[in-house]
Coordinates of C-alpha atoms and ligand atoms in Angstrom, one line a residue:
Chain A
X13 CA 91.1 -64.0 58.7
X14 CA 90.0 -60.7 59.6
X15 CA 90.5 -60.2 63.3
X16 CA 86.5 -59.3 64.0
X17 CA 85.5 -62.7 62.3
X18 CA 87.9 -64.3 64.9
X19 CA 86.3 -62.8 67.4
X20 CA 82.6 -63.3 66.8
X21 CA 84.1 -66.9 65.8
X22 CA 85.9 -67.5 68.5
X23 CA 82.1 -66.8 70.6
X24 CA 81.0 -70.4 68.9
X25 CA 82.5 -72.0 71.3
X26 CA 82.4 -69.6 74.2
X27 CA 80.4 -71.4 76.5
X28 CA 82.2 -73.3 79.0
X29 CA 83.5 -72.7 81.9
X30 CA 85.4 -76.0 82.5
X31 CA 88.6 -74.3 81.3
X32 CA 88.6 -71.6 83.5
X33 CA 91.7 -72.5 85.6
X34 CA 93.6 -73.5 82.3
X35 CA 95.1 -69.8 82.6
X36 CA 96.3 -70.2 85.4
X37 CA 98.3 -74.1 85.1
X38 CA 99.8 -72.4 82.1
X39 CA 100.8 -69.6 83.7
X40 CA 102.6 -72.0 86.6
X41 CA 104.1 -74.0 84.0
X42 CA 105.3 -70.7 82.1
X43 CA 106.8 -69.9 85.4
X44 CA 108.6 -72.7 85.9
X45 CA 110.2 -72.9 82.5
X46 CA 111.2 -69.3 82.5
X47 CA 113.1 -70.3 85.4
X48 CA 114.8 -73.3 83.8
X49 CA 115.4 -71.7 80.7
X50 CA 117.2 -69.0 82.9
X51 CA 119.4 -71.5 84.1
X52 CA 120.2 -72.7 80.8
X53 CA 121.2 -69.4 79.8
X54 CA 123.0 -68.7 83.0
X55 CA 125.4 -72.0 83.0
X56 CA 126.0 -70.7 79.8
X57 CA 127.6 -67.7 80.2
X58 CA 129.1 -68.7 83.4
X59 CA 131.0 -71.7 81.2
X60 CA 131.8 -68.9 78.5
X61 CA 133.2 -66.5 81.5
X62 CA 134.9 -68.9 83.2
X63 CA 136.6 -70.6 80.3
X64 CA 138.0 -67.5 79.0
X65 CA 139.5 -66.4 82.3
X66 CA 141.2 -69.6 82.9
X67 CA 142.2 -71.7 80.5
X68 CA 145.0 -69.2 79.2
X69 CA 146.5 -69.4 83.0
X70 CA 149.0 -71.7 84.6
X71 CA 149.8 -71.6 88.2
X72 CA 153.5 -72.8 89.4
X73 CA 154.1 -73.4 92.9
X74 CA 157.7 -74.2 94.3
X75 CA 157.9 -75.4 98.2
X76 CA 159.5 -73.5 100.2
X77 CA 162.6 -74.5 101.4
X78 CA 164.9 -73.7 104.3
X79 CA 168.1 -72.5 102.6
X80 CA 166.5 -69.1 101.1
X81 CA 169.4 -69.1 98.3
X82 CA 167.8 -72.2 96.7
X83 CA 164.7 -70.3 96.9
X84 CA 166.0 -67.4 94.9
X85 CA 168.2 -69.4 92.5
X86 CA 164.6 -71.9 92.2
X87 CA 162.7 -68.5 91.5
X88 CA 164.5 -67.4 88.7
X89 CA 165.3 -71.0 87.6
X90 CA 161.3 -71.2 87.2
X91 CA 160.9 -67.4 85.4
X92 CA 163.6 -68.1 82.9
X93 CA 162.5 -71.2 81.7
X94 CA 158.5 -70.2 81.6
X95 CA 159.6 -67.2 79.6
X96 CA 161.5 -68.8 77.2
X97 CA 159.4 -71.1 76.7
X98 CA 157.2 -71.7 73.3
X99 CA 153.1 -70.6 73.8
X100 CA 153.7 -69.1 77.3
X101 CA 153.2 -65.5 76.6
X102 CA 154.0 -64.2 79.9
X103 CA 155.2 -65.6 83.9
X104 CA 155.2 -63.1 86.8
X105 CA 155.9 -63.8 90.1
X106 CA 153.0 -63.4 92.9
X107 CA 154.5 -61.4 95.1
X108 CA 154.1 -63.2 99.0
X109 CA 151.7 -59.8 99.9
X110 CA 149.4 -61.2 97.2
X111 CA 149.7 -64.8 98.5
X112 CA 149.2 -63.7 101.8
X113 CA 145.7 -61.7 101.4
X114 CA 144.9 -64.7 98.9
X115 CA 144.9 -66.2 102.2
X116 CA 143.0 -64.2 104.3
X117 CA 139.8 -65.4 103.5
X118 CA 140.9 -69.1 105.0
X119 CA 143.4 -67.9 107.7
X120 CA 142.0 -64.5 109.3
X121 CA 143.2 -61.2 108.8
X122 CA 145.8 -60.8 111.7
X123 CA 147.8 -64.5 110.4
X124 CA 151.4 -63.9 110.8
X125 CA 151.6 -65.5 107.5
X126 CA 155.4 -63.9 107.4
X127 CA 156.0 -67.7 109.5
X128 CA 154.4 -69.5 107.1
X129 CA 155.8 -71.8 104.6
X130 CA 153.9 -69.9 102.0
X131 CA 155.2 -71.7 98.7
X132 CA 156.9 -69.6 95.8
X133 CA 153.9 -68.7 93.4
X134 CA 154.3 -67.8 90.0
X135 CA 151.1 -66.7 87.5
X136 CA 151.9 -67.6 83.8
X137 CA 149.6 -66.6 80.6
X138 CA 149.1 -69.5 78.1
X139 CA 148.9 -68.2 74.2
X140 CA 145.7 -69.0 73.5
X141 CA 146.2 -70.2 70.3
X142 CA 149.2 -72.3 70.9
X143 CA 148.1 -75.8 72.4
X144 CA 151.1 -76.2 74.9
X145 CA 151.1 -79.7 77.1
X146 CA 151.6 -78.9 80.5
X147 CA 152.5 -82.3 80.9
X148 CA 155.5 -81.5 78.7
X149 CA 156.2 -78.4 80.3
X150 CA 155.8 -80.1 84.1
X151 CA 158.4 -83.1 83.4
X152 CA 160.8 -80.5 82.1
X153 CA 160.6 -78.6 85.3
X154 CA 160.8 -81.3 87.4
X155 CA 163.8 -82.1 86.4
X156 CA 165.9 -79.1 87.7
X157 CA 163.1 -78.0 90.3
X158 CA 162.1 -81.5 92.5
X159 CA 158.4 -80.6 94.3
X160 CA 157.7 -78.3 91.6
X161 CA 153.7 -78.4 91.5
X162 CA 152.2 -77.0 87.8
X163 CA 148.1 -76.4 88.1
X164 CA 146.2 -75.3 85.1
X165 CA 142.6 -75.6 87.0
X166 CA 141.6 -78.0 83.7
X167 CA 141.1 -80.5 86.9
X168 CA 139.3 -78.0 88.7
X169 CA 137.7 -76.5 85.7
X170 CA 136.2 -79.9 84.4
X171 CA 134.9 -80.9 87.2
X172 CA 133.0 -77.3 87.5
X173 CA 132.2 -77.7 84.2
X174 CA 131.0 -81.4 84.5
X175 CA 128.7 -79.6 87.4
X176 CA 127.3 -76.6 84.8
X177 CA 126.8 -79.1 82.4
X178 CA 125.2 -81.5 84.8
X179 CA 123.0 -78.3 85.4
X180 CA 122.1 -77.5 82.1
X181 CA 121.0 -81.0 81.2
X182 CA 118.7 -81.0 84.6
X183 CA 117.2 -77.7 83.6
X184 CA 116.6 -78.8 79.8
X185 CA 114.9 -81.9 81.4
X186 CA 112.7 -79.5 83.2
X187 CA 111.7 -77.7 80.3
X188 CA 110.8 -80.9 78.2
X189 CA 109.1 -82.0 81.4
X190 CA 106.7 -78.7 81.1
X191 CA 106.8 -78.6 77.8
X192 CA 105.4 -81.9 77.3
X193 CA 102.7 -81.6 80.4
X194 CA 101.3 -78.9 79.2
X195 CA 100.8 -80.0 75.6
X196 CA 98.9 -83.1 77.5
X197 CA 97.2 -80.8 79.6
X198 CA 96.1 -79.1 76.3
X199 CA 95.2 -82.4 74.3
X200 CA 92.6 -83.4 77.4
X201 CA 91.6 -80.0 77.6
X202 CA 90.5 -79.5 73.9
X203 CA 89.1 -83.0 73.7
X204 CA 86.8 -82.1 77.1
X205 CA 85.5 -78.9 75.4
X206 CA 85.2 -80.9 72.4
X207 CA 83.2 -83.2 74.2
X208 CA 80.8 -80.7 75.5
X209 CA 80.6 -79.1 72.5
X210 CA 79.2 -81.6 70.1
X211 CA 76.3 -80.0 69.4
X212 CA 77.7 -77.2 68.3
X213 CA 80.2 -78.6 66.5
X214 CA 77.6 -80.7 64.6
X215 CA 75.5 -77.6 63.4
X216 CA 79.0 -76.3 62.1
X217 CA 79.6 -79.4 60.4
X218 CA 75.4 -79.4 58.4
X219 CA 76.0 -75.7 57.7
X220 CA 78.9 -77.0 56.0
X221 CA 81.9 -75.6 58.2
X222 CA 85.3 -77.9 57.4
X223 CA 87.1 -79.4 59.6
X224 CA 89.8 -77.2 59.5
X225 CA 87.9 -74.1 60.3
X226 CA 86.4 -75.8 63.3
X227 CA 90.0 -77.0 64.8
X228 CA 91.0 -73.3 63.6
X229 CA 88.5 -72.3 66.3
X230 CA 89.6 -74.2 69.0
X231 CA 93.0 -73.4 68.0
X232 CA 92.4 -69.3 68.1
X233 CA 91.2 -70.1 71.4
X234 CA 94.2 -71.9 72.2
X235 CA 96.1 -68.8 71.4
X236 CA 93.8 -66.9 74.1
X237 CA 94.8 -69.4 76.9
X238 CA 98.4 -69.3 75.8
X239 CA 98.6 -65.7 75.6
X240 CA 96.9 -65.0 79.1
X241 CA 99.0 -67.8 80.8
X242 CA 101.8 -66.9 79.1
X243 CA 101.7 -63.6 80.2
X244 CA 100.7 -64.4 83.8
X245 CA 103.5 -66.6 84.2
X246 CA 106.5 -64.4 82.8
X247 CA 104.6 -61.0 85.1
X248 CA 105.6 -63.0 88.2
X249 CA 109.0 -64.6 86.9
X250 CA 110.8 -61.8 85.1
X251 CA 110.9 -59.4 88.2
X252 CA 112.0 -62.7 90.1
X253 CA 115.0 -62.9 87.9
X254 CA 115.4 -59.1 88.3
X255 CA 115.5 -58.9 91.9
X256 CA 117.6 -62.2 92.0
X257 CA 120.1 -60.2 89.5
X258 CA 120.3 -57.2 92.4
X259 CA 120.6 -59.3 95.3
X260 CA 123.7 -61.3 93.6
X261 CA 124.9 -58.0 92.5
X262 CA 124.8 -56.5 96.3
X263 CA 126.1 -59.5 98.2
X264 CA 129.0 -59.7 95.7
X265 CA 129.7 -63.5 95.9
X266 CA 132.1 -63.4 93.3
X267 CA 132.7 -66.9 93.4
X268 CA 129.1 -67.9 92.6
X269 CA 128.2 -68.3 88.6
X270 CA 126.6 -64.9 88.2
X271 CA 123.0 -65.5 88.5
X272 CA 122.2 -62.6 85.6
X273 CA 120.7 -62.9 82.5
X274 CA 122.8 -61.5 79.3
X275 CA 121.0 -60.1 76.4
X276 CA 120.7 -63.7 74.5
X277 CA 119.0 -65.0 78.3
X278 CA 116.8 -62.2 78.0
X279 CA 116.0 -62.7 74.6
X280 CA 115.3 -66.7 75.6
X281 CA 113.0 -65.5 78.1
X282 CA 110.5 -63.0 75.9
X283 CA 110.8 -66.0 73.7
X284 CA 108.7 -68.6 76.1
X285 CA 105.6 -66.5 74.8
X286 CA 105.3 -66.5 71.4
X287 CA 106.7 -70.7 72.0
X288 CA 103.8 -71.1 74.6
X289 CA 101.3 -69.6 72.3
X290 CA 102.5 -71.4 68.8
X291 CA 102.4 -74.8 71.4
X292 CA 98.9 -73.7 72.7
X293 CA 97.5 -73.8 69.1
X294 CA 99.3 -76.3 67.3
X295 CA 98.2 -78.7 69.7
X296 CA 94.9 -77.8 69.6
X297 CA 94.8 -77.5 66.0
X298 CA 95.7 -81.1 65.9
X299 CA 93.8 -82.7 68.5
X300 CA 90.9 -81.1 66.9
X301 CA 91.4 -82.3 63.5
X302 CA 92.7 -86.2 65.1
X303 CA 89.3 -86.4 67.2
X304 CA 87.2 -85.1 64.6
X305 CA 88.4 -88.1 61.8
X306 CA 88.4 -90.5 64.2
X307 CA 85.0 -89.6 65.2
X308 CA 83.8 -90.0 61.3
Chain B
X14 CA 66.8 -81.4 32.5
X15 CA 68.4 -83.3 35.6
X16 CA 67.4 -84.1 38.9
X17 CA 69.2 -82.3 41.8
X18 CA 68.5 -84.6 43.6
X19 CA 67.9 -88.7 43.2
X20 CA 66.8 -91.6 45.6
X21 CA 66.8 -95.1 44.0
X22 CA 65.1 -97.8 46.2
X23 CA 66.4 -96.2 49.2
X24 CA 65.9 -98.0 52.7
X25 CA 65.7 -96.4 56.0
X26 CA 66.5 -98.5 59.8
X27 CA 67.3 -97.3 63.2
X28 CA 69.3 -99.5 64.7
X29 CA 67.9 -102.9 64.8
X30 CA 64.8 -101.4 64.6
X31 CA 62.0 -101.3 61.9
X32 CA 63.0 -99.6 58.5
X33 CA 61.1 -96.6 58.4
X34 CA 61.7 -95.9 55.1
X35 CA 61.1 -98.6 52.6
X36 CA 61.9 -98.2 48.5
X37 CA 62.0 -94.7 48.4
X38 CA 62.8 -93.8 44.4
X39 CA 62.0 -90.7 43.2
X40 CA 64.5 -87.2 41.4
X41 CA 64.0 -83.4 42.3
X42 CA 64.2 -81.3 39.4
X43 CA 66.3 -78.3 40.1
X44 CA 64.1 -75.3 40.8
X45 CA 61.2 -77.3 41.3
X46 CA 58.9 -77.0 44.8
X47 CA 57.8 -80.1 46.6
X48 CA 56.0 -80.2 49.9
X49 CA 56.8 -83.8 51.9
X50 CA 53.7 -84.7 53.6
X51 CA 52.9 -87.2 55.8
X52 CA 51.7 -87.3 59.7
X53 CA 53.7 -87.1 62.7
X54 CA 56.2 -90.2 62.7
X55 CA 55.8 -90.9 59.2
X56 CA 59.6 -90.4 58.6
X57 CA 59.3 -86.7 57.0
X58 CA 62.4 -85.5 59.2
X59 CA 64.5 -88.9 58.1
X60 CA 63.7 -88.4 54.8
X61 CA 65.0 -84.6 54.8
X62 CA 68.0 -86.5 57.1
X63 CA 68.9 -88.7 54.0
X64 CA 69.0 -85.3 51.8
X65 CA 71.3 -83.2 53.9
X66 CA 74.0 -85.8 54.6
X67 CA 73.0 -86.3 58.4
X68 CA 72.3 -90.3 57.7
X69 CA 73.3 -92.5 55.3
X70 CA 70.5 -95.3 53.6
X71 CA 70.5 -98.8 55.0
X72 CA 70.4 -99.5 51.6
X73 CA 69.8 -98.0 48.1
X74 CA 71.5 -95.0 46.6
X75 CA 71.0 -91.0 46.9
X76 CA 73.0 -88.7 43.7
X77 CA 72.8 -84.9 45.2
X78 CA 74.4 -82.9 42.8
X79 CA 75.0 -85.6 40.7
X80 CA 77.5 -87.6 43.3
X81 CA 76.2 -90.6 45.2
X82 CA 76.4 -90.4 48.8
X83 CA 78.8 -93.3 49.6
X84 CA 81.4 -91.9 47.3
X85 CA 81.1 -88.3 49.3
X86 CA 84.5 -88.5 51.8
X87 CA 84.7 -85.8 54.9
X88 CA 86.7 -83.9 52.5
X89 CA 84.2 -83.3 49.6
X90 CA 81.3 -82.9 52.0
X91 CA 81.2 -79.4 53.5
X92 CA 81.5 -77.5 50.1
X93 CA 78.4 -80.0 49.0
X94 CA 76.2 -79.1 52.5
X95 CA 77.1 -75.4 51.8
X96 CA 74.9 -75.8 49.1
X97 CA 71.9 -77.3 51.4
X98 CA 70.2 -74.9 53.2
X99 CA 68.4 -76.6 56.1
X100 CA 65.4 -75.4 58.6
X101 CA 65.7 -77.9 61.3
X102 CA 62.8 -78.9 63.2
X103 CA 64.3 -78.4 66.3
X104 CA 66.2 -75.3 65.0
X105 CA 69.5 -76.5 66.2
X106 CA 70.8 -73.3 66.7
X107 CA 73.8 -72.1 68.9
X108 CA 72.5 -70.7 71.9
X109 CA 75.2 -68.9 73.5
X110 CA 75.9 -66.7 70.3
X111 CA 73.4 -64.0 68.8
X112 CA 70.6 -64.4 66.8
X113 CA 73.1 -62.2 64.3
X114 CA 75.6 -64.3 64.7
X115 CA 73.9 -67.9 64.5
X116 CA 72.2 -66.3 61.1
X117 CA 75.8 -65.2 59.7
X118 CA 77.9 -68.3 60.5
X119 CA 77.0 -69.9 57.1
X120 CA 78.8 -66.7 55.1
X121 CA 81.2 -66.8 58.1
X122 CA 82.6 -70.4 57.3
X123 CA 82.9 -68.9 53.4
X124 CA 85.1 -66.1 54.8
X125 CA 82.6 -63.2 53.1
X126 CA 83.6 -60.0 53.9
X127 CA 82.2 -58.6 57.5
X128 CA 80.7 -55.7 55.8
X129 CA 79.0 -57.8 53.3
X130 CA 77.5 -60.6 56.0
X131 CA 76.8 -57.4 58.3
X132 CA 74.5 -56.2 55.2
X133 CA 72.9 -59.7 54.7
X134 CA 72.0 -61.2 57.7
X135 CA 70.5 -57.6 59.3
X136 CA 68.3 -57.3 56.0
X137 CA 67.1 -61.0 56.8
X138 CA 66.7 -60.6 59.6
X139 CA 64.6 -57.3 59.3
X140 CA 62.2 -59.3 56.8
X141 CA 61.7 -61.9 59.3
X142 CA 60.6 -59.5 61.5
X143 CA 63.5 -59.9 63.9
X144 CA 65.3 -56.3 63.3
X145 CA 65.1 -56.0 67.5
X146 CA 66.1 -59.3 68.3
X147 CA 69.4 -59.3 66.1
X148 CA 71.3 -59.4 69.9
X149 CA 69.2 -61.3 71.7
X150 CA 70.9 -65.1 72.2
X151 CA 68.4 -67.8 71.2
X152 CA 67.0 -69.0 74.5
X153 CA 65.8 -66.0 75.0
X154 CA 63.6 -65.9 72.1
X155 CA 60.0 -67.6 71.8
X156 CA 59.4 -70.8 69.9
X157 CA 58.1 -68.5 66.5
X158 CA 61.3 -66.1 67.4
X159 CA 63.6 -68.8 67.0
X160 CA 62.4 -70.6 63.8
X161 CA 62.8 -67.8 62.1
X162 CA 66.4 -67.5 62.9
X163 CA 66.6 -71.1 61.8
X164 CA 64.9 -70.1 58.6
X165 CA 67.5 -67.2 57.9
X166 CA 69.7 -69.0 58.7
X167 CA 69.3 -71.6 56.4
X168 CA 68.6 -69.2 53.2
X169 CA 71.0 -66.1 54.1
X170 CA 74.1 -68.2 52.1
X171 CA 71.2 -68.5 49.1
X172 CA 71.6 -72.3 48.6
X173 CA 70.9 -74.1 45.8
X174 CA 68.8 -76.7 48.2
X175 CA 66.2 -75.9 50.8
X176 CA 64.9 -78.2 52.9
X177 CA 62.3 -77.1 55.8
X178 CA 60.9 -79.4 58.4
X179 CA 57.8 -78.0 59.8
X180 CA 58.8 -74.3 59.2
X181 CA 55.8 -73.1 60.3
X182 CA 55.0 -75.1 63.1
X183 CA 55.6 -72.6 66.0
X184 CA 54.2 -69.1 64.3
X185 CA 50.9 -67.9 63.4
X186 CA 49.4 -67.8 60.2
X187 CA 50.7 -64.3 59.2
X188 CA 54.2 -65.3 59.8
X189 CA 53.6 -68.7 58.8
X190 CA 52.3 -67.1 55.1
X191 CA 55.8 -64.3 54.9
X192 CA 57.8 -67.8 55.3
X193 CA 56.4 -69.6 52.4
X194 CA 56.0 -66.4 50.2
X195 CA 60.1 -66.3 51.3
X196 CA 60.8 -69.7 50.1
X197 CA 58.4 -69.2 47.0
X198 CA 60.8 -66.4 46.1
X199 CA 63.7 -68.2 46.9
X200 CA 62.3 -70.9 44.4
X201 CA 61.9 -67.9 41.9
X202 CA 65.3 -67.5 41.8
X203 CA 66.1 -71.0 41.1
X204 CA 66.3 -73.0 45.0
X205 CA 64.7 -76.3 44.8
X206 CA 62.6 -76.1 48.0
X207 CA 61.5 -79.1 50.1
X208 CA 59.0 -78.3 52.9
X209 CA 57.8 -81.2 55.0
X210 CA 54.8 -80.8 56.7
X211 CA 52.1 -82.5 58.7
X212 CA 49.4 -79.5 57.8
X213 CA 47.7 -80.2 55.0
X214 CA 46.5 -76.2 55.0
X215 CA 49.6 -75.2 53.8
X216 CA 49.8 -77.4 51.0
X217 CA 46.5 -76.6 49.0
X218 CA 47.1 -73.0 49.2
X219 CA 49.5 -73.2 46.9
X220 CA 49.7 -75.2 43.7
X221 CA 52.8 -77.2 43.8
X222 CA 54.2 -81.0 43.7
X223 CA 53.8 -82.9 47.0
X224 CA 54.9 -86.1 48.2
X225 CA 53.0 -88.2 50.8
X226 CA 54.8 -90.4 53.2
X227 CA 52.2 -93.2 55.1
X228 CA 53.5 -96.6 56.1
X229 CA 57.4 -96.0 54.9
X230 CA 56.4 -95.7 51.3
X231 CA 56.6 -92.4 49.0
X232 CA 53.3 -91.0 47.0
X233 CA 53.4 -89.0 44.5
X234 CA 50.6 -86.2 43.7
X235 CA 51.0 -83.2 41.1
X236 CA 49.6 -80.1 41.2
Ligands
ADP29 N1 67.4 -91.1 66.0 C1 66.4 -92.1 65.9 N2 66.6 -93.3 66.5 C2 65.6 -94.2 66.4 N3 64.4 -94.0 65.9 C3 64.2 -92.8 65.3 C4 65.2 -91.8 65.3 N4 64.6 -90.7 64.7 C5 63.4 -91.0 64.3 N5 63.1 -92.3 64.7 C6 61.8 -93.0 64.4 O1 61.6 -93.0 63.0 C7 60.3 -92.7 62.8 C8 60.1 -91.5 61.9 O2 60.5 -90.4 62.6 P1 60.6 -88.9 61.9 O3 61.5 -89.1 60.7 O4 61.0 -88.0 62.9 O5 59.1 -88.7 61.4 P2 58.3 -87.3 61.2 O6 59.4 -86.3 60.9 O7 57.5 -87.6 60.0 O8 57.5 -87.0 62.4 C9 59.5 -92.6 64.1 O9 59.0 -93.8 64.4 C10 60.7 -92.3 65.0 O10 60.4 -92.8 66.3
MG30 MG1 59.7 -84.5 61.9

C-alpha cells in the first residue's frame, strides 16, 4: 500500500484522543526492557569473559612450614610434578612480592607481610582441551605434599555463575513481564478505540471495506504508537547505558561484571524497536479481526 | 433478462415489535429505474436496509446478484456491497476526515491508484458543486452540502446498484434536479437505481417504474 493511502487511511480513524498517553506507557515499558535486555547481554559476556580467564587456571597452595628446607624441597616437589604432568601446559611459582600486594587490598599497604605465614603459591595453566581431574591430580599430590590445597575456582566460579544465571533468568522474566503487559495494554486499547469507533467502522463495512483492511488500519496505527514509544523509550535508555558504560570505566571496579554493552548488546538493543513495532501491530491486527467476527 | 435484484415474500420486524414489512415479492431488472414511494414511516429506509445487507428478513428470501442473503458469509460480503452504491438518509459520513476523503474511501478500500481516485472524486465533486468544499470535514457543511458528499460518495466507485433514500430532501430544487439528472445518467450507463422518496413531485417528472409502500405492503405502478 502506497504510503499516502496509509496516511489519508490511517485519518479514518483519527479521532480520538483516549490514546493519547499510550506513547508514553510504551515508551516506559520500552525503557524498562531495554534495560533488562542489557542485563541479558551483559551476564553474557561477563560468563563468556570470565569462563575463558579461569577455567584453564589452577591455583596450588602449600602451608608454610617452619623448617624453610621442606619449604624449598615442597616447592620444587610441587613444580616438577605439575610440569610433568599430562594437560597442564604450564606451573610458575607466584613469587611472595606478588602474594604480598595480592594482599594489600585486605591487609593495608604498610603489613609486614615478610612475618606472615604467607603459604607457597604456585599458578598453573590447564590445556584447554585436555579434560584433566583435579581430583586426580590433588590425591596425587597429597600424597608426597600433606596440606597441599589445589583450587580451580570451578567452586567459586559456579556459584558466580549460578548468580549470572540467576540474573539472566530474572531479567528474561522482566522482559516477558513487559512484553506481555504491553500486548494487554494494546488489546484494551484497540478494543476501546474500537468501541468508540463503531460508527465509523460500520460505514467502512456498507461501503464494502473487509475486515482485513479495517484491522490493517488499526494496525498501521499500531505501528505509529510503537514507533513513537519505541523511540521515546530507547532516547532516554541508551545514553543511560552510555553514561553507566563511562562511569564503570572511570571507577575501575575490576571485579564488578563489566556493565558495557558489546556489539551483539548493542545490536539487542536497536532491536527492541522494530520488536516493539511488529508487537504493536500484530496485536492490533488481531484483536481487530477477533472483535470484529465475534461481533458478526 | 434477470433480475438484479429479488425479494420473495419477504417479512420485516423490529424486535418484538410489529413487522413493518409484510410479503414483500417483487425482481429489479438490471438497468432499470424505480422510485420507492411511500410516506414517512412507511418502511422505505428498511426496505433499501434489506437491499444493501444492513438487515436481514424475519422471513422470506432476497437473491442480489443472483445469491440469497442467508448464504452471503462475512467473507463474500464486502466485494458484493462494493457493488451497492448507497445515499443514506442520514448521510453517514465520517466526520473527522474531508469531504475528499469521505468521497474517495470507496476506491480507497479497492486500492485505485492515488492519482486516479485524486482525478475522480475532485471531478465529482466539482459536478456536485462542491469544488470549494473538497477540504472542508463534514460538520462543517450544511444539510444540502453534505448529501451531496453522501451522493458522490455512493456513485464515485460506479456501482452496479444505487440505492438513495431521500436524496433530495435537504437541497433545493435546482440541486435537487442535477441529482436525479446524475442518477438518470448513471442509469444510462447501465446502474439499476432505487430512489425512495416521500415527494411525490419528483416522481411524475420523470417517467419511470415506482413502487408504493402503505400499510407494510408493496404496490406496483408503471410508467
Ligand atoms: N432500528 C429500528 N428499530 C425499531 N424500529 C424501527 C427501526 N428503524 C425503523 N423502525 C420503525 O420501522 C418503521 C419504518 O421506518 P422506516 O423504514 O425508517 O420508514 P421510512 O423510511 O419510510 O420513513 C417505522 O415505524 C419506524 O419507527
Ligand atoms: Mg426513511
Amino acid at each position: 500500500m502506497k504510503l499516502k493511502n496509509i496516511q489519508t487511511f490511517n485519518k479514518s480513524f483519527d479521532n480520538d484522543d483516549t490514546n493519547r498517553y499510550l506513547p508514553w506507557l510504551i515508551a516506559c515499558m520500552v525503557f524498562l526492557a531495554t534495560l533488562a535486555v542489557s542485563a541479558i547481554f551483559m551476564v553474557n559476556s561477563t560468563t563468556a569473559r570470565l569462563s575463558s580467564s579461569f577455567s584453564n587456571s589452577i591455583t596450588v597452595q602449600i602451608p608454610i612450614n617452619e623448617i624453610s628446607t621442606i619449604n624449598e624441597k615442597n616447592k620444587k616437589l610441587a613444580l616438577d610434578v605439575l610440569a610433568s604432568y599430562k594437560g597442564i601446559k604450564r606451573a610458575n611459582l607466584v613469587i611472595p612480592e606478588d602474594v604480598s600486594s595480592l594482599l594489600e587490598p585486605w591487609l593495608g599497604k604498610y603489613a609486614n607481610t615478610q612475618n606472615l605465614p604467607i603459604p607457597i603459591v604456585i599458578d598453573a595453566e590447564i590445556d584447554r582441551n585436555a579434560s584433566i581431574d583435579v581430583q586426580i591430580l590433588t590425591n596425587k599430590l597429597s600424597k608426597l605434599i600433606p596440606n597441599i590445597t589445589l583450587d580451580d575456582h570451578r567452586e567459586w566460579l559456579n556459584n558466580f555463575y549460578r548468580t549470572l544465571d540467576a540474573l539472566e533468568v530474572l531479567a528474561s522474566f522482566v522482559v516477558l513481564l513487559i512484553v506481555l503487559s504491553a500486548i494487554v495494554t494494546i488489546i484494551f486499547a484497540t478494543r476501546t478505540s474500537m468501541g468508540l469507533q463503531k460508527d465509523t467502522i460500520s460505514i467502512l463495512h456498507l461501503i464494502g471495506a473487509t475486515d482485513q483492511y479495517i484491522a490493517n488500519q488499526f494496525s498501521i496505527r499500531a505501528a505509529w504508537l510503537g514507533i513513537r514509544g519505541g523511540i521515546g523509550g530507547l532516547v532516554v535508555a541508551i545514553p543511560m547505558l552510555i553514561g553507566l558504560e563511562a562511569i564503570i570505566k572511570v571507577s575501575e571496579a575490576g571485579v564488578l561484571p563489566q556493565l558495557a554493552l558489546d556489539g551483539s548488546g548493542w545490536i539487542g538493543v536497536i532491536l527492541i524497536l522494530p520488536t516493539v513495532i511488529l508487537i504493536a501491530m500484530f496485536t492490533a491486527y488481531s484483536t481487530v479481526l477477533r472483535t470484529l467476527s465475534s461481533m458478526a | 433478462m434477470t433480475d438484479i435484484l429479488r425479494f420473495e415474500d419477504v417479512g420485516l420486524r423490529y424486535g418484538l415489535g410489529p413487522e413493518i414489512l409484510q410479503d414483500i415479492s417483487f425482481g429489479l431488472q438490471e438497468g432499470s429505474f424505480h422510485f420507492l414511494m411511500g410516506p414517512s414511516g412507511a418502511g422505505k429506509s428498511s426496505l433499501l436496509k434489506l437491499m444493501y445487507l444492513a438487515l436481514k428478513p424475519t422471513r422470506g428470501l432476497i437473491h442480489i446478484f443472483g445469491e440469497e442473503i442467508s448464504t452471503i458469509n462475512r467473507k463474500r460480503a464486502p466485494s458484493l456491497r462494493r457493488n451497492i452504491g448507497v445515499v443514506y438518509q442520514e448521510f453517514r459520513l465520517i466526520p473527522h476526515i474531508s469531504a475528499f476523503d469521505n468521497v474517495a474511501l470507496p476506491l480507497r478500500i479497492t486500492k485505485l491508484k492515488e492519482s486516479l481516485i485524486k482525478k475522480n472524486v475532485e471531478e465529482l465533486l466539482e459536478w456536485v458543486g462542491l469544488k470549494d468544499y473538497m477540504l472542508s470535514k463534514p460538520p462543517t457543511l450544511s444539510g444540502g452540502q453534505q448529501q451531496r458528499v453522501a451522493i458522490a460518495r455512493a456513485v464515485v466507485a460506479k456501482p452496479k446498484i444505487l440505492l438513495a433514500d431521500e436524496p433530495t430532501g435537504n437541497v433545493d430544487d435546482e440541486i435537487a434536479e442535477r441529482i436525479m439528472h446524475l442518477f438518470e445518467e448513471l442509469n444510462k450507463m447501465g446502474t439499476t437505481v432505487v430512489v425512495a422518496t416521500h415527494n411525490a413531485s419528483l416522481v411524475k417528472e420523470s417517467n419511470f417504474f415506482s413502487m408504493t409502500l402503505s400499510d407494510g405492503k408493496l404496490q406496483f405502478s408503471g410508467s
